[in-house]
Tab-separated table of C-alpha atoms in Angstrom:
chain	number	residue	atom	x	y	z
A	1	UNK	CA	219.826	-212.980	10.692
A	2	UNK	CA	223.126	-214.434	9.428
A	3	UNK	CA	225.313	-217.906	11.047
A	4	UNK	CA	228.444	-216.586	12.305
A	5	UNK	CA	229.678	-219.839	12.570
A	6	UNK	CA	229.676	-220.050	8.700
A	7	UNK	CA	230.263	-217.039	7.817
A	8	UNK	CA	233.996	-216.797	9.516
A	9	UNK	CA	235.795	-218.398	7.857
A	10	UNK	CA	234.787	-215.876	4.281
A	11	UNK	CA	237.651	-213.146	6.048
A	12	UNK	CA	236.886	-209.457	4.742
A	13	UNK	CA	234.312	-207.965	6.244
A	14	UNK	CA	233.698	-210.463	9.358
A	15	UNK	CA	233.825	-209.715	13.026
A	16	UNK	CA	235.820	-212.000	14.595
A	17	UNK	CA	234.334	-214.931	16.855
A	18	UNK	CA	235.784	-213.612	19.786
A	19	UNK	CA	234.511	-209.765	19.562
A	20	UNK	CA	231.101	-211.222	18.273
A	21	UNK	CA	230.506	-213.513	21.386
A	22	UNK	CA	231.724	-210.144	23.732
A	23	UNK	CA	229.240	-207.567	22.452
A	24	UNK	CA	226.520	-210.097	22.525
A	25	UNK	CA	225.683	-213.008	19.454
A	26	UNK	CA	223.584	-215.673	20.383
A	27	UNK	CA	225.278	-219.077	21.461
A	28	UNK	CA	224.211	-221.220	23.522
A	29	UNK	CA	226.694	-222.267	26.064
A	30	UNK	CA	226.483	-218.303	26.927
A	31	UNK	CA	223.458	-218.768	27.449
A	32	UNK	CA	223.581	-221.498	29.605
A	33	UNK	CA	225.077	-218.844	32.601
A	34	UNK	CA	222.345	-217.185	32.312
A	35	UNK	CA	223.032	-214.435	30.024
A	36	UNK	CA	219.216	-214.416	28.816
A	37	UNK	CA	220.243	-210.863	27.095
A	38	UNK	CA	222.082	-213.214	24.076
A	39	UNK	CA	218.182	-213.671	23.019
A	40	UNK	CA	217.498	-209.864	22.426
A	41	UNK	CA	221.169	-208.428	21.546
A	42	UNK	CA	221.533	-209.958	18.013
A	43	UNK	CA	218.422	-207.783	16.621
A	44	UNK	CA	221.102	-204.336	17.461
A	45	UNK	CA	224.016	-206.780	15.556
A	46	UNK	CA	224.987	-207.052	12.266
A	47	UNK	CA	228.601	-208.064	10.702
A	48	UNK	CA	229.022	-205.495	8.008
A	49	UNK	CA	227.472	-202.210	6.333
A	50	UNK	CA	225.312	-204.749	3.829
A	51	UNK	CA	223.872	-206.608	6.348
A	52	UNK	CA	222.985	-202.920	8.506
A	53	UNK	CA	221.422	-201.215	5.332
A	54	UNK	CA	219.810	-204.667	3.998
A	55	UNK	CA	218.058	-205.415	7.244
A	56	UNK	CA	217.159	-201.476	7.992
A	57	UNK	CA	215.571	-200.718	5.096
A	58	UNK	CA	213.771	-205.011	5.205
A	59	UNK	CA	211.718	-203.339	7.858
A	60	UNK	CA	211.322	-200.172	7.686
A	61	UNK	CA	209.383	-201.223	4.154
A	62	UNK	CA	207.945	-203.582	6.080
A	63	UNK	CA	206.778	-202.953	10.059
A	64	UNK	CA	205.738	-198.483	8.640
A	65	UNK	CA	202.622	-199.734	8.755
A	66	UNK	CA	202.516	-202.120	11.128
A	67	UNK	CA	203.065	-199.884	13.934
A	68	UNK	CA	200.446	-197.366	12.611
A	69	UNK	CA	198.101	-200.089	12.095
A	70	UNK	CA	198.750	-201.975	15.790
A	71	UNK	CA	200.154	-198.277	17.288
A	72	UNK	CA	204.193	-198.880	18.880
A	73	UNK	CA	203.374	-200.848	21.965
A	74	UNK	CA	201.779	-203.520	19.587
A	75	UNK	CA	204.604	-203.700	17.123
A	76	UNK	CA	207.255	-203.369	19.581
A	77	UNK	CA	205.761	-206.656	20.834
A	78	UNK	CA	204.918	-208.155	17.602
A	79	UNK	CA	209.176	-206.876	16.613
A	80	UNK	CA	210.920	-208.374	19.622
A	81	UNK	CA	208.831	-211.375	20.436
A	82	UNK	CA	208.989	-212.275	16.946
A	83	UNK	CA	213.486	-211.618	17.803
A	84	UNK	CA	212.766	-213.722	20.764
A	85	UNK	CA	211.062	-216.747	19.254
A	86	UNK	CA	213.644	-216.689	15.756
A	87	UNK	CA	216.623	-216.394	18.520
A	88	UNK	CA	216.046	-219.228	20.499
A	89	UNK	CA	214.851	-221.592	17.547
A	90	UNK	CA	218.066	-220.925	16.802
A	91	UNK	CA	219.712	-221.733	19.527
A	92	UNK	CA	217.249	-224.904	19.569
A	93	UNK	CA	218.691	-225.893	16.719
A	94	UNK	CA	222.225	-225.064	15.749
A	95	UNK	CA	222.843	-223.914	19.866
A	96	UNK	CA	226.735	-223.734	18.842
A	97	UNK	CA	226.665	-221.367	16.098
A	98	UNK	CA	226.998	-217.441	16.665
A	99	UNK	CA	223.876	-215.499	14.674
A	100	UNK	CA	223.126	-212.043	14.831
A	101	UNK	CA	221.211	-209.503	12.559
A	102	UNK	CA	217.635	-208.408	12.845
A	103	UNK	CA	215.990	-210.740	10.319
A	104	UNK	CA	214.396	-212.643	12.968
A	105	UNK	CA	212.178	-209.661	13.609
A	106	UNK	CA	212.446	-208.809	9.793
A	107	UNK	CA	210.491	-212.647	9.293
A	108	UNK	CA	207.757	-211.569	11.585
A	109	UNK	CA	207.085	-208.849	9.910
A	110	UNK	CA	206.771	-210.944	6.699
A	111	UNK	CA	204.181	-213.643	8.690
A	112	UNK	CA	202.203	-210.790	10.291
A	113	UNK	CA	201.923	-209.389	6.605
A	114	UNK	CA	200.939	-213.148	5.278
A	115	UNK	CA	198.210	-213.600	8.103
A	116	UNK	CA	196.704	-209.702	7.609
A	117	UNK	CA	196.052	-210.882	3.347
A	118	UNK	CA	194.871	-214.656	4.382
A	119	UNK	CA	192.464	-213.286	7.255
A	120	UNK	CA	190.883	-211.327	4.567
A	121	UNK	CA	191.211	-213.128	1.832
A	122	UNK	CA	187.766	-214.448	1.562
A	123	UNK	CA	186.636	-211.118	1.238
A	124	UNK	CA	188.643	-210.143	-1.495
A	125	UNK	CA	187.525	-210.088	-5.386
A	126	UNK	CA	188.788	-212.836	-7.889
A	127	UNK	CA	191.621	-209.304	-9.341
A	128	UNK	CA	192.510	-208.553	-5.868
A	129	UNK	CA	193.362	-212.752	-5.432
A	130	UNK	CA	195.358	-213.229	-8.267
A	131	UNK	CA	197.102	-210.426	-7.788
A	132	UNK	CA	197.984	-210.818	-3.989
A	133	UNK	CA	198.763	-214.412	-5.348
A	134	UNK	CA	201.274	-213.384	-7.572
A	135	UNK	CA	202.887	-210.940	-5.119
A	136	UNK	CA	202.972	-213.769	-2.611
A	137	UNK	CA	204.199	-216.641	-4.866
A	138	UNK	CA	207.129	-213.736	-6.291
A	139	UNK	CA	207.908	-212.802	-2.159
A	140	UNK	CA	207.776	-216.251	-0.872
A	141	UNK	CA	210.400	-217.023	-4.195
A	142	UNK	CA	212.751	-214.463	-3.300
A	143	UNK	CA	212.492	-214.947	0.909
A	144	UNK	CA	213.500	-218.904	0.282
A	145	UNK	CA	216.592	-218.076	-1.577
A	146	UNK	CA	217.544	-215.076	1.439
A	147	UNK	CA	216.979	-218.171	3.208
A	148	UNK	CA	218.841	-220.134	1.523
A	149	UNK	CA	222.975	-220.458	2.122
A	150	UNK	CA	225.428	-221.870	4.737
A	151	UNK	CA	225.908	-218.208	6.220
A	152	UNK	CA	221.953	-218.002	6.167
A	153	UNK	CA	219.870	-218.627	9.677
A	154	UNK	CA	216.897	-220.182	8.404
A	155	UNK	CA	216.246	-221.727	11.818
A	156	UNK	CA	215.773	-218.040	12.632
A	157	UNK	CA	213.815	-216.541	9.896
A	158	UNK	CA	211.408	-219.192	10.955
A	159	UNK	CA	210.906	-219.316	14.480
A	160	UNK	CA	210.765	-215.530	13.852
A	161	UNK	CA	207.507	-215.682	10.599
A	162	UNK	CA	205.605	-218.441	13.209
A	163	UNK	CA	205.538	-215.705	15.977
A	164	UNK	CA	204.699	-213.015	13.638
A	165	UNK	CA	201.828	-214.991	12.374
A	166	UNK	CA	201.038	-215.775	15.928
A	167	UNK	CA	201.062	-212.416	17.695
A	168	UNK	CA	199.428	-211.129	14.993
A	169	UNK	CA	196.042	-213.584	15.256
A	170	UNK	CA	196.310	-212.521	18.707
A	171	UNK	CA	196.061	-208.766	17.894
A	172	UNK	CA	193.474	-209.300	15.204
A	173	UNK	CA	191.230	-212.091	16.951
A	174	UNK	CA	188.443	-209.776	18.160
A	175	UNK	CA	187.530	-208.921	13.814
A	176	UNK	CA	184.266	-210.448	12.934
A	177	UNK	CA	183.677	-212.435	10.009
A	178	UNK	CA	187.388	-214.361	10.436
A	179	UNK	CA	187.635	-217.511	8.363
A	180	UNK	CA	186.802	-220.985	9.553
A	181	UNK	CA	190.521	-221.739	10.207
A	182	UNK	CA	191.669	-219.105	12.241
A	183	UNK	CA	191.001	-220.227	15.602
A	184	UNK	CA	193.452	-223.263	14.473
A	185	UNK	CA	195.987	-221.021	13.310
A	186	UNK	CA	196.053	-218.963	16.195
A	187	UNK	CA	196.040	-221.614	18.463
A	188	UNK	CA	198.629	-223.785	16.612
A	189	UNK	CA	201.149	-221.088	16.229
A	190	UNK	CA	200.716	-219.773	19.902
A	191	UNK	CA	201.479	-223.769	20.768
A	192	UNK	CA	204.549	-223.562	18.293
A	193	UNK	CA	206.326	-220.759	20.192
A	194	UNK	CA	205.913	-221.895	23.353
A	195	UNK	CA	206.920	-225.085	22.161
A	196	UNK	CA	210.010	-223.814	21.241
A	197	UNK	CA	210.912	-221.757	24.595
A	198	UNK	CA	210.015	-224.480	26.560
A	199	UNK	CA	212.451	-226.918	24.496
A	200	UNK	CA	215.231	-224.551	23.991
A	201	UNK	CA	215.199	-223.789	28.159
A	202	UNK	CA	215.459	-227.534	28.304
A	203	UNK	CA	218.503	-228.715	26.005
A	204	UNK	CA	220.234	-225.488	27.048
A	205	UNK	CA	220.455	-225.942	30.834
A	206	UNK	CA	219.552	-229.640	30.865
A	207	UNK	CA	221.014	-231.167	27.977
A	208	UNK	CA	217.879	-233.126	26.845
A	209	UNK	CA	216.721	-234.901	24.169
A	210	UNK	CA	220.591	-233.875	23.067
A	211	UNK	CA	223.099	-231.777	24.770
A	212	UNK	CA	224.703	-228.967	22.889
A	213	UNK	CA	228.064	-230.768	22.643
A	214	UNK	CA	229.901	-227.668	21.990
A	215	UNK	CA	233.615	-227.531	22.264
């Protein structure tokens, strides 16, 4: 997810902000006028060919196994709910920014993968645990780097990640021999997602606890 309020100063290759508003970028004041489609449309919008190709490769790499494992309907639920919560978290935290991109959904897939690994962690041998620990450490460092910077929407990434964990826990809740912490994480991430929805609606439509303050 790219934050266009920051990116527009870069010039070449970045669409004009007016054009992005027209085609459906996430933007708090527009959502206040009941343009709810802006909470999903940014998944299909990107600021340039590099941004688009990176997200395509990232999501294909993360998502193909998910569709095979959970089926198309559950995969689409995971994908678009992560995008929705990620975009709502962006509106909650930075309502005056324009944001586009599919990385909210992509980080939902990251959260899903991490949840799956941790759910079977107690069943893994030491060698496999060490391998996953190294993979998670390297990948986590990469994700932090990708989420850091003026042009990156870290709130959208975080919201998508939490939703990905929540949906994956829900899809796996009937599996036998789940770890003792599973129920707490499932209920906790679901509560966070519901809280993001409620707080975003309150801020956008009621201006509480802080008005959006967009020019």
